[in-house]
Coordinates of C-alpha atoms in Angstrom, one line a residue:
X1 CA 135.5 -217.6 -62.5
X2 CA 137.7 -219.2 -65.4
X3 CA 136.8 -219.6 -68.7
X4 CA 134.7 -222.6 -69.6
X5 CA 135.8 -225.2 -72.3
X6 CA 132.4 -226.5 -73.0
X7 CA 132.5 -230.4 -73.4
X8 CA 130.6 -231.9 -76.8
X9 CA 127.3 -232.7 -74.7
X10 CA 127.1 -229.0 -73.7
X11 CA 127.8 -227.8 -77.3
X12 CA 125.1 -229.8 -78.7
X13 CA 122.8 -227.7 -76.1
X14 CA 124.1 -224.7 -77.4
X15 CA 123.5 -225.5 -80.8
X16 CA 120.1 -226.3 -80.0
X17 CA 119.7 -223.6 -77.7
X18 CA 120.9 -221.1 -80.7
X19 CA 119.3 -222.8 -83.1
X20 CA 115.9 -221.7 -81.2
X21 CA 117.1 -218.6 -80.3
X22 CA 117.2 -217.9 -84.5
X23 CA 114.1 -219.0 -85.4
X24 CA 113.0 -216.4 -82.3
X25 CA 114.5 -213.4 -83.9
X26 CA 113.1 -214.3 -87.4
X27 CA 109.6 -214.6 -86.7
X28 CA 110.2 -211.5 -84.4
X29 CA 111.6 -209.4 -87.3
X30 CA 108.2 -210.1 -89.3
X31 CA 106.3 -207.9 -87.1
X32 CA 108.5 -205.1 -86.3
X33 CA 106.6 -202.5 -88.2
X34 CA 105.2 -198.7 -87.7
X35 CA 102.1 -198.9 -84.6
X36 CA 103.4 -201.9 -82.7
X37 CA 104.3 -201.2 -79.1
X38 CA 107.3 -203.0 -77.4
X39 CA 105.4 -204.5 -75.0
X40 CA 103.6 -206.1 -78.1
X41 CA 107.2 -207.5 -79.2
X42 CA 108.3 -208.2 -75.4
X43 CA 105.0 -210.6 -75.7
X44 CA 105.0 -211.8 -78.9
X45 CA 109.2 -213.1 -77.6
X46 CA 108.6 -214.6 -74.9
X47 CA 105.5 -216.8 -76.4
X48 CA 107.7 -218.3 -79.0
X49 CA 110.6 -218.8 -76.6
X50 CA 107.7 -221.5 -74.3
X51 CA 106.2 -222.9 -77.2
X52 CA 109.7 -223.7 -77.7
X53 CA 110.3 -225.6 -74.7
X54 CA 113.0 -223.1 -73.6
X55 CA 113.0 -219.8 -70.6
X56 CA 113.7 -216.7 -72.1
X57 CA 117.0 -216.1 -69.8
X58 CA 116.3 -212.3 -69.5
X59 CA 113.4 -212.3 -67.5
X60 CA 114.2 -212.0 -63.9
X61 CA 117.2 -212.0 -64.7
X62 CA 119.4 -209.4 -62.2
X63 CA 115.2 -207.7 -61.7
X64 CA 115.4 -207.2 -65.4
X65 CA 111.4 -207.3 -65.9
X66 CA 110.7 -208.8 -69.6
X67 CA 111.9 -211.3 -71.9
X68 CA 113.5 -209.7 -74.9
X69 CA 114.7 -206.1 -74.5
X70 CA 113.6 -203.6 -77.0
X71 CA 115.8 -200.3 -77.6
X72 CA 114.3 -197.5 -79.8
X73 CA 116.7 -195.2 -81.5
X74 CA 119.4 -193.4 -78.8
X75 CA 118.3 -196.3 -76.9
X76 CA 122.1 -199.0 -76.8
X77 CA 121.1 -202.0 -74.7
X78 CA 117.9 -202.8 -71.8
X79 CA 115.1 -200.9 -73.1
X80 CA 112.2 -201.7 -70.9
X81 CA 109.4 -202.8 -73.1
X82 CA 106.3 -201.2 -72.6
X83 CA 102.3 -200.8 -74.1
X84 CA 103.1 -196.8 -74.2
X85 CA 105.8 -197.1 -76.3
X86 CA 104.7 -197.2 -80.1
X87 CA 107.4 -197.8 -83.0
X88 CA 107.4 -195.3 -85.7
X89 CA 108.4 -195.0 -89.7
X90 CA 112.2 -194.8 -89.1
X91 CA 112.8 -196.0 -85.6
X92 CA 116.3 -198.1 -85.9
X93 CA 114.8 -201.0 -83.0
X94 CA 117.1 -203.2 -81.4
X95 CA 116.0 -206.8 -80.1
X96 CA 118.1 -208.7 -78.0
X97 CA 117.3 -212.0 -76.5
X98 CA 118.3 -214.9 -74.6
X99 CA 117.2 -218.5 -74.3
X100 CA 117.6 -221.8 -71.7
X101 CA 117.2 -224.9 -73.3
X102 CA 118.1 -227.5 -71.1
X103 CA 120.2 -225.7 -68.8
X104 CA 122.2 -223.8 -70.7
X105 CA 122.0 -220.3 -72.4
X106 CA 122.2 -218.5 -76.1
X107 CA 122.0 -214.3 -76.8
X108 CA 121.7 -212.9 -79.8
X109 CA 120.3 -209.5 -80.5
X110 CA 119.6 -207.6 -84.2
X111 CA 118.8 -204.2 -85.0
X112 CA 115.9 -203.3 -87.9
X113 CA 114.7 -200.4 -89.4
X114 CA 111.0 -199.4 -89.0
X115 CA 109.3 -198.3 -92.1
X116 CA 111.2 -196.9 -94.7
X117 CA 114.8 -195.8 -93.0
X118 CA 117.1 -192.9 -94.1
X119 CA 120.2 -194.0 -96.1
X120 CA 122.1 -192.8 -92.7
X121 CA 120.3 -194.9 -90.2
X122 CA 120.7 -198.4 -92.6
X123 CA 124.5 -198.2 -93.2
X124 CA 124.5 -197.9 -89.4
X125 CA 122.6 -201.3 -88.9
X126 CA 124.5 -202.7 -91.2
X127 CA 128.1 -201.4 -90.3
X128 CA 127.2 -202.7 -87.1
X129 CA 126.2 -206.2 -88.0
X130 CA 129.8 -206.7 -90.9
X131 CA 131.7 -205.6 -87.3
X132 CA 130.7 -208.4 -86.2
X133 CA 131.9 -210.4 -88.8
X134 CA 135.0 -208.3 -89.1
X135 CA 135.6 -209.4 -85.5
X136 CA 135.1 -213.0 -85.5
X137 CA 137.0 -213.1 -88.6
X138 CA 139.9 -213.6 -85.5
X139 CA 138.0 -215.6 -83.6
X140 CA 140.2 -218.4 -84.5
X141 CA 142.0 -221.4 -81.6
X142 CA 145.5 -219.8 -80.9
X143 CA 144.3 -215.8 -81.5
X144 CA 144.2 -213.9 -78.5
X145 CA 140.8 -212.2 -77.5
X146 CA 141.4 -209.1 -77.7
X147 CA 142.4 -209.6 -81.6
X148 CA 138.6 -209.7 -82.0
X149 CA 137.9 -206.6 -80.3
X150 CA 140.7 -204.7 -82.4
X151 CA 138.6 -206.0 -85.4
X152 CA 135.6 -204.6 -84.8
X153 CA 136.8 -201.2 -83.0
X154 CA 139.0 -200.6 -86.3
X155 CA 136.0 -201.5 -88.5
X156 CA 133.4 -199.1 -87.0
X157 CA 135.6 -196.7 -86.7
X158 CA 136.8 -196.7 -90.2
X159 CA 132.9 -195.4 -90.7
X160 CA 133.0 -192.6 -88.5
X161 CA 131.2 -194.3 -85.8
X162 CA 132.0 -194.8 -82.4
X163 CA 131.6 -198.7 -80.2
X164 CA 130.7 -198.5 -77.1
X165 CA 132.9 -198.7 -74.3
X166 CA 131.2 -199.6 -70.9
X167 CA 129.3 -202.6 -72.3
X168 CA 131.2 -205.8 -73.2
X169 CA 130.5 -209.1 -75.2
X170 CA 130.7 -212.7 -72.5
X171 CA 131.2 -216.0 -72.3
X172 CA 127.8 -218.2 -72.1
X173 CA 127.3 -221.3 -71.4
X174 CA 125.5 -222.2 -68.2
X175 CA 124.8 -219.4 -67.2
X176 CA 124.0 -215.9 -69.1
X177 CA 126.9 -214.3 -68.3
X178 CA 130.3 -216.3 -67.8
X179 CA 134.2 -215.4 -68.3
X180 CA 135.7 -213.8 -70.2
X181 CA 134.0 -210.5 -70.9
X182 CA 135.1 -209.4 -74.1
X183 CA 135.5 -205.4 -75.2
X184 CA 134.8 -204.5 -78.9
X185 CA 137.6 -202.3 -78.5
X186 CA 141.2 -202.8 -78.0
X187 CA 142.2 -202.6 -74.2
X188 CA 145.9 -202.5 -73.0
X189 CA 147.4 -205.9 -73.4
X190 CA 146.3 -209.5 -75.3
X191 CA 143.8 -211.2 -73.6
X192 CA 143.4 -215.1 -73.1
X193 CA 144.3 -217.2 -75.6
X194 CA 141.3 -218.3 -77.4
X195 CA 140.6 -222.2 -77.4
X196 CA 138.1 -224.8 -78.9
X197 CA 135.2 -225.3 -76.5
X198 CA 135.1 -221.6 -75.8
X199 CA 131.5 -220.4 -76.2
X200 CA 131.3 -216.3 -76.2
X201 CA 128.8 -213.9 -77.3
X202 CA 130.5 -211.0 -79.1
X203 CA 128.1 -208.2 -79.3
X204 CA 129.3 -205.0 -80.9
X205 CA 126.9 -202.2 -79.9
X206 CA 127.8 -199.1 -82.3
X207 CA 126.6 -195.6 -81.8
X208 CA 126.3 -193.0 -84.8
X209 CA 127.8 -190.2 -82.6
X210 CA 130.5 -190.2 -79.7
X211 CA 130.8 -193.6 -77.6
X212 CA 130.0 -192.4 -73.9
X213 CA 126.4 -193.5 -73.1
X214 CA 124.1 -193.0 -69.4
X215 CA 121.8 -194.8 -67.6
X216 CA 118.0 -194.1 -67.3
X217 CA 116.4 -193.4 -63.8
X218 CA 114.8 -197.0 -64.4
X219 CA 118.5 -198.6 -63.8
X220 CA 118.1 -200.7 -67.2
X221 CA 117.8 -198.4 -70.3
X222 CA 121.5 -197.0 -71.4
X223 CA 121.2 -194.3 -73.9
X224 CA 123.9 -193.0 -75.9
X225 CA 124.7 -189.7 -73.6
X226 CA 124.6 -187.1 -77.3
X227 CA 120.9 -188.3 -78.7
X228 CA 122.4 -190.6 -81.7
X229 CA 120.7 -193.2 -82.7
X230 CA 122.9 -196.6 -81.5
X231 CA 122.4 -200.5 -83.4
X232 CA 123.7 -203.4 -81.9
X233 CA 124.6 -207.2 -82.8
X234 CA 125.7 -210.3 -81.4
X235 CA 125.9 -214.2 -81.8
X236 CA 127.3 -216.7 -79.4
X237 CA 129.7 -218.7 -81.3
X238 CA 131.6 -222.0 -80.3
X239 CA 135.4 -221.5 -81.0
X240 CA 136.4 -224.9 -83.1
X241 CA 139.7 -226.6 -83.7
X242 CA 138.7 -226.6 -87.4
X243 CA 140.0 -222.8 -87.7
X244 CA 136.5 -221.5 -88.3
X245 CA 134.6 -220.3 -85.4
X246 CA 130.5 -221.8 -85.5
X247 CA 128.1 -219.0 -85.1
X248 CA 125.5 -221.0 -82.3
X249 CA 122.8 -218.3 -83.0
X250 CA 122.1 -218.2 -87.0

């Protein structure tokens, strides 16, 4: 499938999808506390998404059983919410969510500390978030896709962390996952040229230890192979003709 350039109408719908998703994340951030279950977060997220007139992008996507991916500590992404998993003081919890608004998707992720966090874990979350912003400095028409990848990797590794290599960002639009794939590390080659109207989900996944990962027996939950903590940050962005990209999900 080729990379799609979105029309003004499509961009307007994706802008609205992004705005709604940003609001969902803001409201979910307020309920993160020790004692809450990961299923509580998922239920609240689905309720907020549907109340806004949207459909959860993730629910039943390729069989995924929830609306919000809730990943704790060494879980990198795709954690499945349950009523038996309670958040504890000092946990890192990553929430990944998507909404469909009138046929168009937005996708975004945030990592939070539960209660009081160690300085090391605070830094992991902050570096992960900032690596996204370092990457999108390169998300300018005329640059190449892997300029974004290289900037993310350089920033993350500058702090002694590792960037997950087996999972990548992606194009997004009327499908949750579209071309191109967007590595968070610099692969061989420059990648496609960035053009106005491209919509991309940029999502660094950063591990405190090694970049290698496992998938658990539930076929979804991705964990660090060495058991170290991980953080995740993602937004849906638009490549513009004005230079700076537009972040649709903030």
